[in-house]
PDB file of C-alpha atoms in Angstrom:
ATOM      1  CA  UNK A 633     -58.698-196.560   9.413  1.00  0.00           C
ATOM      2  CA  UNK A 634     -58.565-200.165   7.691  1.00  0.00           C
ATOM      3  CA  UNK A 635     -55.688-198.832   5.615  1.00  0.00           C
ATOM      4  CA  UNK A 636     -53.419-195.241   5.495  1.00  0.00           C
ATOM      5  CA  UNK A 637     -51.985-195.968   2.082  1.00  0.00           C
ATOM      6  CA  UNK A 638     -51.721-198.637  -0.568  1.00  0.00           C
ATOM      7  CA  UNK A 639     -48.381-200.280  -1.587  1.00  0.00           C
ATOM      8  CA  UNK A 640     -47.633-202.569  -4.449  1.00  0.00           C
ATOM      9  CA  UNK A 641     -44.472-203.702  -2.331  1.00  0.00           C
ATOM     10  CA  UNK A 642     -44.777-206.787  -0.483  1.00  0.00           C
ATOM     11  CA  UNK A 643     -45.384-207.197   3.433  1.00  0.00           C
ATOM     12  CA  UNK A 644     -42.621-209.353   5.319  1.00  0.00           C
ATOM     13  CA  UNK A 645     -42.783-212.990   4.898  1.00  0.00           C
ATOM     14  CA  UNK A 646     -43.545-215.001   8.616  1.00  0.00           C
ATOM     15  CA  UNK A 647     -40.878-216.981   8.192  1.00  0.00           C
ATOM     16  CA  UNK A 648     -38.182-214.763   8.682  1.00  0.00           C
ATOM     17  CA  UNK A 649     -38.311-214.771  11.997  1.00  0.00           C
ATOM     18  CA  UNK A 650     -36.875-218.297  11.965  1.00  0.00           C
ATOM     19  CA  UNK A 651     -34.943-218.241   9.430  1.00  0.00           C
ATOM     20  CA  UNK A 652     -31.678-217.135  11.836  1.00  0.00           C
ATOM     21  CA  UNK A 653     -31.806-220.086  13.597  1.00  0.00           C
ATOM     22  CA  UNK A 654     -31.198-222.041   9.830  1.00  0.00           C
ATOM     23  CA  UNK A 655     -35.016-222.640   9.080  1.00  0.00           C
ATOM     24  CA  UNK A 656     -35.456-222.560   5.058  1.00  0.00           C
ATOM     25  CA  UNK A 657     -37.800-221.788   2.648  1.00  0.00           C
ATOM     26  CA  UNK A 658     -38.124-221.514  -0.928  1.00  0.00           C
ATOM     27  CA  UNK A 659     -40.976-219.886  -3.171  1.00  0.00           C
ATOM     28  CA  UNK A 660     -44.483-221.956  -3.146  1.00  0.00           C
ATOM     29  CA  UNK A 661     -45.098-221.445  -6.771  1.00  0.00           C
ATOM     30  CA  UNK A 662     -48.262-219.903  -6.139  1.00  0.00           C
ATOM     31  CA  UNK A 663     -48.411-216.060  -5.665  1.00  0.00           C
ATOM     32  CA  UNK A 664     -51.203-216.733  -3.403  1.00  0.00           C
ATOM     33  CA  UNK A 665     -49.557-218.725  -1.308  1.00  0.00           C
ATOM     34  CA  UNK A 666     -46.860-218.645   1.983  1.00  0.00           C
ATOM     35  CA  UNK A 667     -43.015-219.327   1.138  1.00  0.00           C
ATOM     36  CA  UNK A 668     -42.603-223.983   1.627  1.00  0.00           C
ATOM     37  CA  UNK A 669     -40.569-225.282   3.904  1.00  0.00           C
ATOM     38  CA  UNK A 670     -37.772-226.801   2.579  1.00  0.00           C
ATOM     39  CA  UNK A 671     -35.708-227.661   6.410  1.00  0.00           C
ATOM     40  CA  UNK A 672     -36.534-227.041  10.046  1.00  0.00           C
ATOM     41  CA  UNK A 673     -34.178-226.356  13.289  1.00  0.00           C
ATOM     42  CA  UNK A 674     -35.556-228.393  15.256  1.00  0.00           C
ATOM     43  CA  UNK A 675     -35.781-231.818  14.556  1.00  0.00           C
ATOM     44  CA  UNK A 676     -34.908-233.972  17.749  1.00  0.00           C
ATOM     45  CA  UNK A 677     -34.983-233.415  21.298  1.00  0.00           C
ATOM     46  CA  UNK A 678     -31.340-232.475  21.438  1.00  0.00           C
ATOM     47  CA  UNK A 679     -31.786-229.419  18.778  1.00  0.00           C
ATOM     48  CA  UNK A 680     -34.089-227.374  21.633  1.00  0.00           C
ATOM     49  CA  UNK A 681     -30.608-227.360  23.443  1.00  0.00           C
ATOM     50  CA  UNK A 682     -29.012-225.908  20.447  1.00  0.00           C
ATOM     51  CA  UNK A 683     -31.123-222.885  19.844  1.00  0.00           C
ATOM     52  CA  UNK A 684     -28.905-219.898  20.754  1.00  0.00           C
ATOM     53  CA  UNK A 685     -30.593-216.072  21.619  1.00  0.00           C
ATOM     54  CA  UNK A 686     -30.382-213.999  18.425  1.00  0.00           C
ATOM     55  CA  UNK A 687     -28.615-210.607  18.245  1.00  0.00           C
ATOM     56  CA  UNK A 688     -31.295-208.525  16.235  1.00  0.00           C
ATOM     57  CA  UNK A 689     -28.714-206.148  14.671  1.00  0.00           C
ATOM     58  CA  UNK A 690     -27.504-209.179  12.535  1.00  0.00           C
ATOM     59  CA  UNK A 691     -28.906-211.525   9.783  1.00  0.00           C
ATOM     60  CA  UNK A 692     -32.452-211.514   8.746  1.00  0.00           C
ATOM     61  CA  UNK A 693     -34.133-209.916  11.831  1.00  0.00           C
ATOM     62  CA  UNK A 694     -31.428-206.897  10.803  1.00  0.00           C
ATOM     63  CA  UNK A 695     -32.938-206.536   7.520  1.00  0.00           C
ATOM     64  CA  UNK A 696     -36.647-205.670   8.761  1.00  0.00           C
ATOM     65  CA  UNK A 697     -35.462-203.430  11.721  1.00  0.00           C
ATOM     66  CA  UNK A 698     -34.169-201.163   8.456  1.00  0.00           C
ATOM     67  CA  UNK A 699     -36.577-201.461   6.785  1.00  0.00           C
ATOM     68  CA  UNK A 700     -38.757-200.051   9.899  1.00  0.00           C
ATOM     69  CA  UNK A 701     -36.336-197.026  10.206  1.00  0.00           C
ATOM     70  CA  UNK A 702     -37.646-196.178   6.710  1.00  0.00           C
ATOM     71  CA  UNK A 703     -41.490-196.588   6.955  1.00  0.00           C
ATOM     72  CA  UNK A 704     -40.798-194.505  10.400  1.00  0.00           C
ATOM     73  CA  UNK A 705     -39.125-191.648   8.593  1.00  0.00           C
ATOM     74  CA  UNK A 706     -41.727-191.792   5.274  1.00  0.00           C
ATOM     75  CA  UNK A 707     -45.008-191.786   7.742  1.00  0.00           C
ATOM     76  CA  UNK A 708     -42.912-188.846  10.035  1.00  0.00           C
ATOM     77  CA  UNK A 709     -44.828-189.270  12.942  1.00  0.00           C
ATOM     78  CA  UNK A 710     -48.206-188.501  11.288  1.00  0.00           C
ATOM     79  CA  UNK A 711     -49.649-192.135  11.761  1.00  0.00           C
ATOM     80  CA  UNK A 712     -49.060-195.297  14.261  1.00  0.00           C
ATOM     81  CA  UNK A 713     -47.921-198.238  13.063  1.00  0.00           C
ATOM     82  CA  UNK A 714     -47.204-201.633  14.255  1.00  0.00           C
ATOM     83  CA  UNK A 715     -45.085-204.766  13.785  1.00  0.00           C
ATOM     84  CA  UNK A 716     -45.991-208.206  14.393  1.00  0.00           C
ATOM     85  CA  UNK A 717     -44.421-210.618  16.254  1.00  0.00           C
ATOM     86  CA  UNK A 718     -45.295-214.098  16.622  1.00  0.00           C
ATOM     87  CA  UNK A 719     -45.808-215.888  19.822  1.00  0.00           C
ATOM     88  CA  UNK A 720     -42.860-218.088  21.275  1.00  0.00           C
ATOM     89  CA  UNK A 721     -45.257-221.136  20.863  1.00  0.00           C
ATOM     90  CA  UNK A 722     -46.235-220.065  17.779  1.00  0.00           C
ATOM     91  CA  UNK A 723     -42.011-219.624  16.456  1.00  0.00           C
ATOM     92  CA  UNK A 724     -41.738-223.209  18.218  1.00  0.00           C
ATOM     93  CA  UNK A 725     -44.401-224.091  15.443  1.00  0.00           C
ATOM     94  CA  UNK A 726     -41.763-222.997  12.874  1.00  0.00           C
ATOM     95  CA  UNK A 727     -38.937-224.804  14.168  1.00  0.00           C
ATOM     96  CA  UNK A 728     -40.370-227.867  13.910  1.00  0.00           C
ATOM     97  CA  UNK A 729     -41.432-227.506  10.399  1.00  0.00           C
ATOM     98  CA  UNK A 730     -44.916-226.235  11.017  1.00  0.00           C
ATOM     99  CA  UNK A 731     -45.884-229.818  11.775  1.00  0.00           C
ATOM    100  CA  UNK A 732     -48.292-228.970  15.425  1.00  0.00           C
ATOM    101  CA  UNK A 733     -48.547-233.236  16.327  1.00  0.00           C
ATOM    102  CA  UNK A 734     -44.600-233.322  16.799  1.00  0.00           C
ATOM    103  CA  UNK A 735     -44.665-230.050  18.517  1.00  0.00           C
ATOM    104  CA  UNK A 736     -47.672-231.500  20.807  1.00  0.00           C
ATOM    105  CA  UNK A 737     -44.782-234.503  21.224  1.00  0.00           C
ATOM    106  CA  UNK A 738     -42.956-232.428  22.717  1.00  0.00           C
ATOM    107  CA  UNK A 739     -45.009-230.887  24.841  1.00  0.00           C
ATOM    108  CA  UNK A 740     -46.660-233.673  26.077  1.00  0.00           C
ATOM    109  CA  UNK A 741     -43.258-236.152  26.117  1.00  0.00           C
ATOM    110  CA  UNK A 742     -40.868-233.950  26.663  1.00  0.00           C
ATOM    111  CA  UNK A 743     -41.905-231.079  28.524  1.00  0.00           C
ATOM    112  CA  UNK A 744     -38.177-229.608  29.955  1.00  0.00           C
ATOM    113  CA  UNK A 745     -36.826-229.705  26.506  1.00  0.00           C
ATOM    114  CA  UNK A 746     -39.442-227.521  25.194  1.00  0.00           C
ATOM    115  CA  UNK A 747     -39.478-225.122  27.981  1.00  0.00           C
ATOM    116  CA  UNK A 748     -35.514-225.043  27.246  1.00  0.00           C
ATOM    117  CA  UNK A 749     -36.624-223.766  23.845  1.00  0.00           C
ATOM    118  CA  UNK A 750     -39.056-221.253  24.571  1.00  0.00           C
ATOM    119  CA  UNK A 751     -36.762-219.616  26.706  1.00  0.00           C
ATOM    120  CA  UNK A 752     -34.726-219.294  24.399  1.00  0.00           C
ATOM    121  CA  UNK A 753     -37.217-217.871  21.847  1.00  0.00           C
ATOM    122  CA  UNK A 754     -38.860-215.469  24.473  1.00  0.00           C
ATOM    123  CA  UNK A 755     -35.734-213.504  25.192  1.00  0.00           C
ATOM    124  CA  UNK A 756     -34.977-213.585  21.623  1.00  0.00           C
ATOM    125  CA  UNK A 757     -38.315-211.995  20.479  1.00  0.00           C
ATOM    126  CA  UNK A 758     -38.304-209.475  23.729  1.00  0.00           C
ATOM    127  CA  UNK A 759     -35.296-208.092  22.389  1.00  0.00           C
ATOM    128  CA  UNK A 760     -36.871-207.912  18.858  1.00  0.00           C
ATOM    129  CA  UNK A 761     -39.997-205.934  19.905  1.00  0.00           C
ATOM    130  CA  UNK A 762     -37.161-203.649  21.711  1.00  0.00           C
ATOM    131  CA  UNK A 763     -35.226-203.149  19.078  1.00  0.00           C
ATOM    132  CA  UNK A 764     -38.247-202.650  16.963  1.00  0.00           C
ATOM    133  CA  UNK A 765     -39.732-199.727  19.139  1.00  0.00           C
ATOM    134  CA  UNK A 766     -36.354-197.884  19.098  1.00  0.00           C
ATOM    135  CA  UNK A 767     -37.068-198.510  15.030  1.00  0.00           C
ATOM    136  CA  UNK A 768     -40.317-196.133  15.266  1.00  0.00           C
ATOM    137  CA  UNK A 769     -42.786-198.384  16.037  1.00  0.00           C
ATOM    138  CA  UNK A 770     -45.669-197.655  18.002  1.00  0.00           C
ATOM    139  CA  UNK A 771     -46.132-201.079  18.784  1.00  0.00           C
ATOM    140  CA  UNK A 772     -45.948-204.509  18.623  1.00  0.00           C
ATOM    141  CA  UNK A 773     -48.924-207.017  16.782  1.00  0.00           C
ATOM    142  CA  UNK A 774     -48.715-210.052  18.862  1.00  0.00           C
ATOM    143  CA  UNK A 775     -49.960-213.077  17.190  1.00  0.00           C
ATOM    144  CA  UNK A 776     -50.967-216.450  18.222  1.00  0.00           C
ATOM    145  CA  UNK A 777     -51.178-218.557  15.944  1.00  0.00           C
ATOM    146  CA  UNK A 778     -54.012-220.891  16.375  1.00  0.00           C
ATOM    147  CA  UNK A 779     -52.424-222.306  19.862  1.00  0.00           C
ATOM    148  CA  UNK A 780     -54.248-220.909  22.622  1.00  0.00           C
ATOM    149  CA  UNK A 781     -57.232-222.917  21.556  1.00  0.00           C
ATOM    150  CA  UNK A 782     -58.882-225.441  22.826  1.00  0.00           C
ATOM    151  CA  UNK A 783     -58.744-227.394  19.388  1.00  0.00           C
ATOM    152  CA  UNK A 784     -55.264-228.222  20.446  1.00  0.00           C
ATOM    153  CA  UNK A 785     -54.325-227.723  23.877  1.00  0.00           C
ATOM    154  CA  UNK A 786     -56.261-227.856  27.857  1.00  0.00           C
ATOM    155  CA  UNK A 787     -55.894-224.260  28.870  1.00  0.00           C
ATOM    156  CA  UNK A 788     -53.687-225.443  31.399  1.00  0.00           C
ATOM    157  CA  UNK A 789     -50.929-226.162  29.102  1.00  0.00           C
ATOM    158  CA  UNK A 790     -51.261-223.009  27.182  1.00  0.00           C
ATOM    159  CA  UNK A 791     -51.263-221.364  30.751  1.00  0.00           C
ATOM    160  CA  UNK A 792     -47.816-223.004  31.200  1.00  0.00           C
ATOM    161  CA  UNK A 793     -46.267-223.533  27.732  1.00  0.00           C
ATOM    162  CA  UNK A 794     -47.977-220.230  26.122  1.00  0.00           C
ATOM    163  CA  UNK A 795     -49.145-217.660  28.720  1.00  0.00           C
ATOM    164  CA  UNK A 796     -45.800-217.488  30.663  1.00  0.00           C
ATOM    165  CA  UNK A 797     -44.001-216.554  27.559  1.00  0.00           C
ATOM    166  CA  UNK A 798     -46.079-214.688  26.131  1.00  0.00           C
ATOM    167  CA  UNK A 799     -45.812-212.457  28.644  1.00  0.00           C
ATOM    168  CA  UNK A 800     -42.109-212.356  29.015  1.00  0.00           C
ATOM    169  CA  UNK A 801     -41.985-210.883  25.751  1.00  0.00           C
ATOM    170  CA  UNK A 802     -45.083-207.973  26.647  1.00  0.00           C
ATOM    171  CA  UNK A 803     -43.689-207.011  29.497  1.00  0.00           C
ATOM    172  CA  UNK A 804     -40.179-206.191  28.043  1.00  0.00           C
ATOM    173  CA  UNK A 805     -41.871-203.695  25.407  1.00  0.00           C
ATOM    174  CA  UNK A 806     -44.730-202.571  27.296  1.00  0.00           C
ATOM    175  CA  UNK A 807     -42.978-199.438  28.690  1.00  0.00           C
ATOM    176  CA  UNK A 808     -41.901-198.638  25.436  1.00  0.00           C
ATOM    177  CA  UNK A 809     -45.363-199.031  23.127  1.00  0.00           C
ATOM    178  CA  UNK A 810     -48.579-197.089  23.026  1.00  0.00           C
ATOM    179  CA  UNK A 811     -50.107-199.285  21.334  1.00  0.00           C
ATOM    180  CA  UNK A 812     -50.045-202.893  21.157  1.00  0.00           C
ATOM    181  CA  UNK A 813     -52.508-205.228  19.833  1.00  0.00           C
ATOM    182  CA  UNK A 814     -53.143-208.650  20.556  1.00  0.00           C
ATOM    183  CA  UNK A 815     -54.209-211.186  18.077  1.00  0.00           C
ATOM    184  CA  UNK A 816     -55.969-214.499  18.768  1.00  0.00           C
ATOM    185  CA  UNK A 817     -55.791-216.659  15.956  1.00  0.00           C
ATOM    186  CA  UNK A 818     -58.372-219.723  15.122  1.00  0.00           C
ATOM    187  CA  UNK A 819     -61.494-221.313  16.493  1.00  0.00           C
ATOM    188  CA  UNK A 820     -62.633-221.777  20.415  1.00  0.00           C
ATOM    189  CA  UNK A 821     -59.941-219.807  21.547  1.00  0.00           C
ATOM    190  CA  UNK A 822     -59.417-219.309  25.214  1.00  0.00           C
ATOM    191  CA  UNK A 823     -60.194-215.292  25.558  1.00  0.00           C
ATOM    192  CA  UNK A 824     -60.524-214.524  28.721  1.00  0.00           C
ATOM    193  CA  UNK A 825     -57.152-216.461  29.942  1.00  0.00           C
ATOM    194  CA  UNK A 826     -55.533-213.897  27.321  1.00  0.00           C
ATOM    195  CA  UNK A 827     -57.841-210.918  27.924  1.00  0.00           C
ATOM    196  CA  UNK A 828     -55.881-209.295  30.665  1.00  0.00           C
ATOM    197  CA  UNK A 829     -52.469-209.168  28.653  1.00  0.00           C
ATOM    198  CA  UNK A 830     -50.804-205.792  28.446  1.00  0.00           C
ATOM    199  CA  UNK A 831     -52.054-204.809  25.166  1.00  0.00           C
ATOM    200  CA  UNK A 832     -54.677-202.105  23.894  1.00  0.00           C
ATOM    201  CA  UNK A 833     -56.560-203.608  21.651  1.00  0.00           C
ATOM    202  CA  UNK A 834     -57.531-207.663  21.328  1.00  0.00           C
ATOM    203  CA  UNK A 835     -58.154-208.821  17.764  1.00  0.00           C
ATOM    204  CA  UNK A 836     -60.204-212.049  16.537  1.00  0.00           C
ATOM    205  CA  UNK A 837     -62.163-213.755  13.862  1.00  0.00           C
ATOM    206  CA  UNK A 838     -65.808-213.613  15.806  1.00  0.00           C
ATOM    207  CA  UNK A 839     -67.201-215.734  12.740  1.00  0.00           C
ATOM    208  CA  UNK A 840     -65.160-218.865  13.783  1.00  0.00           C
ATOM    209  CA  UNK A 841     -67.086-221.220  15.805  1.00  0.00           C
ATOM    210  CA  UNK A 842     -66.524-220.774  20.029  1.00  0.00           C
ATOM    211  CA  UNK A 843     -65.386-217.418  19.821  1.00  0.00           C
ATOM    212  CA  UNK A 844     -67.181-214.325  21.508  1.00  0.00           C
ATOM    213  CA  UNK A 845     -68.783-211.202  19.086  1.00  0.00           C
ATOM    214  CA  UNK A 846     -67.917-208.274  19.261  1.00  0.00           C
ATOM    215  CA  UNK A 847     -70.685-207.152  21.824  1.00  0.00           C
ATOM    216  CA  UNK A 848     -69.345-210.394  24.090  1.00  0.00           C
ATOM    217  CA  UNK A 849     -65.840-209.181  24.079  1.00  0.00           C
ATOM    218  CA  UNK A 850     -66.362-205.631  25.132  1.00  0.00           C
ATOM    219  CA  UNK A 851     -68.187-207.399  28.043  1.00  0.00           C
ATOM    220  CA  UNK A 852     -65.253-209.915  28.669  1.00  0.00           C
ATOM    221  CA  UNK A 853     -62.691-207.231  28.592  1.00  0.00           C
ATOM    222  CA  UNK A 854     -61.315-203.693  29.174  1.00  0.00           C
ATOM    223  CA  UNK A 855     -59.252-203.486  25.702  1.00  0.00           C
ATOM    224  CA  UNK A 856     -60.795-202.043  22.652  1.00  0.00           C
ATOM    225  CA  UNK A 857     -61.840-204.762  20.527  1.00  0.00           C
ATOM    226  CA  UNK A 858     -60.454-205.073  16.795  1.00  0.00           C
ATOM    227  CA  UNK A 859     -62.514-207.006  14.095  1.00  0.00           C
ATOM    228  CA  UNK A 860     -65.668-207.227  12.687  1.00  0.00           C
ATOM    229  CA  UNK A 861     -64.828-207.916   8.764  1.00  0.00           C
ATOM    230  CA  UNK A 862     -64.520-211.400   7.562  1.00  0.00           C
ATOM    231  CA  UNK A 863     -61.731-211.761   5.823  1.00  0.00           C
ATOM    232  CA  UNK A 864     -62.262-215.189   4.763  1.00  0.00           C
ATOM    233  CA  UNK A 865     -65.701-214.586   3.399  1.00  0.00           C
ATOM    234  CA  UNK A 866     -66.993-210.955   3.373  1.00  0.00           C
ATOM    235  CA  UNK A 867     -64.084-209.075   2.573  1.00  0.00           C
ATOM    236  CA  UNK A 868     -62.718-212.086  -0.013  1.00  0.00           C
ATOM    237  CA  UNK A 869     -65.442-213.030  -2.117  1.00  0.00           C
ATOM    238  CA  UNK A 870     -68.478-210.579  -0.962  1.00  0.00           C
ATOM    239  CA  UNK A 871     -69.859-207.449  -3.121  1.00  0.00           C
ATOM    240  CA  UNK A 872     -68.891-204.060  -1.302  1.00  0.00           C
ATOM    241  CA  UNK A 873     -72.205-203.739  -0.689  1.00  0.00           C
ATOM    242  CA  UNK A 874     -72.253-206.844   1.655  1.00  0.00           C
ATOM    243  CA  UNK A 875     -69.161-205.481   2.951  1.00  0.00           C
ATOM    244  CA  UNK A 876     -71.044-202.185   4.218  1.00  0.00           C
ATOM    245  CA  UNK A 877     -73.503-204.137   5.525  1.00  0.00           C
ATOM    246  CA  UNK A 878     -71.219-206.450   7.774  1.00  0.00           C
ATOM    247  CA  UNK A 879     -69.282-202.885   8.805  1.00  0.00           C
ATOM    248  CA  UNK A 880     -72.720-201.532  10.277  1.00  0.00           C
ATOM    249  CA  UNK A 881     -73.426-204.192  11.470  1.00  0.00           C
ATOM    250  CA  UNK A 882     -70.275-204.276  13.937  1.00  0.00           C
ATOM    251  CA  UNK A 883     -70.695-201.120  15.090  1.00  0.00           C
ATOM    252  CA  UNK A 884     -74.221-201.150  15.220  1.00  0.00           C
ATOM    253  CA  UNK A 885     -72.933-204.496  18.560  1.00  0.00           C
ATOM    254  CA  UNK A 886     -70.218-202.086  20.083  1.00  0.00           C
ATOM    255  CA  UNK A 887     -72.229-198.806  19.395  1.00  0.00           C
ATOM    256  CA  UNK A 888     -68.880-197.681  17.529  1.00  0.00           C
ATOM    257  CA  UNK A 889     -67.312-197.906  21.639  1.00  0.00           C
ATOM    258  CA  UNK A 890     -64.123-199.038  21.733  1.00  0.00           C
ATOM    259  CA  UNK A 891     -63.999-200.453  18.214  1.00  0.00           C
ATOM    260  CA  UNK A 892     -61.431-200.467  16.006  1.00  0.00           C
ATOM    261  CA  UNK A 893     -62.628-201.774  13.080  1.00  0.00           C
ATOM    262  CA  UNK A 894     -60.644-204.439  10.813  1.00  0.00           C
ATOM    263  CA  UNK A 895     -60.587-208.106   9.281  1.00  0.00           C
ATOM    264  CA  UNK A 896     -60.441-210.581  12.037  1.00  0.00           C
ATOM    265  CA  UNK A 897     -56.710-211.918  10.681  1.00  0.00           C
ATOM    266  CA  UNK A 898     -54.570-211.384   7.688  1.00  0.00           C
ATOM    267  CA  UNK A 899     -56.153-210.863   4.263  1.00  0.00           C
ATOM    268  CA  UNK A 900     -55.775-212.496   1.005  1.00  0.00           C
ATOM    269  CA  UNK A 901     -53.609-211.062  -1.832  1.00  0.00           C
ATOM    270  CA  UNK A 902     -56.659-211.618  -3.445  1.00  0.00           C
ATOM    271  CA  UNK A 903     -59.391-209.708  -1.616  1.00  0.00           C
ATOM    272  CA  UNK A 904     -60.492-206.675  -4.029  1.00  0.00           C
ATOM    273  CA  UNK A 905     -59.334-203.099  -3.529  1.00  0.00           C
ATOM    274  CA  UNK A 906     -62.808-202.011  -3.957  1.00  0.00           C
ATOM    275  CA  UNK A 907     -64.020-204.288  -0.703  1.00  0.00           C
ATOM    276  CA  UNK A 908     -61.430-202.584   1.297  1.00  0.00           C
ATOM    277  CA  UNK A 909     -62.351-199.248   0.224  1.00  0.00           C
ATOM    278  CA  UNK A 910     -66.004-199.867   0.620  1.00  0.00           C
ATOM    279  CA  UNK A 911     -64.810-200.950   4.444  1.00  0.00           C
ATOM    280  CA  UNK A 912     -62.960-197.644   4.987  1.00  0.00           C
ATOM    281  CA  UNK A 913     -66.403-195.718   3.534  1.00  0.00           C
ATOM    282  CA  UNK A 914     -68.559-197.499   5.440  1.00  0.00           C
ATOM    283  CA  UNK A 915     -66.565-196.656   8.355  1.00  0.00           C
ATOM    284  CA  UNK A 916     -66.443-192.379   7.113  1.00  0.00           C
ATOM    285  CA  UNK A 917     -70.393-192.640   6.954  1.00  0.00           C
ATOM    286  CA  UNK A 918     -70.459-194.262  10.594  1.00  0.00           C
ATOM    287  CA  UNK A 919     -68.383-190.701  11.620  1.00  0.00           C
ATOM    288  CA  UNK A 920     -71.087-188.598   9.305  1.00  0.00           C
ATOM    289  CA  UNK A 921     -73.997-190.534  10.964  1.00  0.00           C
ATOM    290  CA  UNK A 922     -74.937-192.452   7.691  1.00  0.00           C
ATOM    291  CA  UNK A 923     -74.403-196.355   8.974  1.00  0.00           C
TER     292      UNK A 923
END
């Protein structure tokens, strides 16, 4: 379903995953908007070299391995759920303040350095999505952010600077999961490279220019495929009749096969209750025959 329960509480904040290794952040102002960055890790060649492999039981990654324990023992085992984790290419994005043209420097100028850094990131994060399955998750939400896209980089140098640790970090939780999702963030994104990772599900915006619908991807892949709801336009600013509509229309592409039916990325603070509750009825009259 697009949602088991609703929470007033707030989700984790991306950043913390960085924010061991001294990256800080301070409220934006704007309750719609991310956390600012107020000072990055990485902020010369040398600082790659620096980076040391976290220990998950301590600092901030400690915090939301608890807090896991407890939304494992309140759902007791009567629904999956999921963490994310971000890419290592998409955590080197953080180090450098978020700013991608000095983290294409470095991948372009200073290649070893980087790689020196990711490394260090991967086995970092494989230990996290460990850690987090021994939590209670069912799985990990892997997310790249925007980099394996060929906006910013040849698919040869996501193959090398992406792909390889991306995997690193999937394989060490693979045996653990049942259910992992991958998630394909941003415009002309390079699919099929990623559409053999170990995951069971692949999720995408299919409204974004260069990327495959739905009814392309089940063609392009074996994984269930997760999407289908804008969440920039449809689900944000659309009636829930319009939401409906787009709903049937997704399964009407997959014939309801191997669907799983969701926004293609994160959704606004602002998007309206009753949109996502129009979403979830839409899907119940799919099941009854109605859509």
């Amino acid at each position: 379903s697009l949602c088991h329960s609703y929470s007033s509480h707030p989700f984790p904040r991306a950043s913390y995953f960085v924010e061991d290794w001294g990256c800080k952040f301070q409220p934006s102002g704007d309750p719609y908007m991310s956390p600012t960055s107020i000072d990055y890790a990485v902020k010369s060649t040398q600082d790659w070299a620096r980076l040391e492999v976290l220990d998950p039981p301590k600092g901030v990654l400690a915090e939301h391995l608890y807090a896991l324990q407890l939304i494992s023992e309140g759902l007791r085992g009567e629904v999956p759920f999921v963490q994310t984790v971000f890419s290592p290419l998409t955590i080197a994005d953080y180090l450098v303040g978020r700013q991608k043209e000095s983290l294409l420097t470095y991948l372009r100028e200073d290649p070893q350095s980087l790689h020196q850094g990711l490394a260090v990131i991967a086995e970092s994060l494989s230990t996290y999505g460990q850690r987090c399955l021994e939590s209670g998750v069912s799985g990990i939400f892997f997310a790249i952010s925007g980099w394996a896209s060929r906006d910013l980089l040849t698919e040869e140098e996501y193959a090398e600077f992406g792909l390889r640790y991306d995997l690193k970090v999937l394989t060490a939780i693979h045996d653990g999961a049942f259910f992992n999702i991958l998630h394909i963030c941003g415009n002309n994104t390079y699919f099929d490279l990623l559409s053999n990772y170990p995951a069971q599900a692949i999720n995408w915006t299919v409204a974004l220019p260069g990327n495959p619908s739905l009814r392309e991807g089940l063609h392009r892949t074996d994984k269930a495929v997760m999407g289908g709801v804008d969440q920039n336009t449809t689900l944000k600013d659309g009636s829930p009749e319009q939401v409906v509509a787009e709903v049937c229309r997704a399964i009407e592409q997959t014939q309801g096969l191997r669907l799983f039916l969701a926004p293609g990325c994160s959704i606004s603070p602002q998007v309206p209750e009753t949109n996502l509750r129009a979403a979830r009825r839409a899907r119940d009259n799919f099941g009854a025959g109605k859509c």
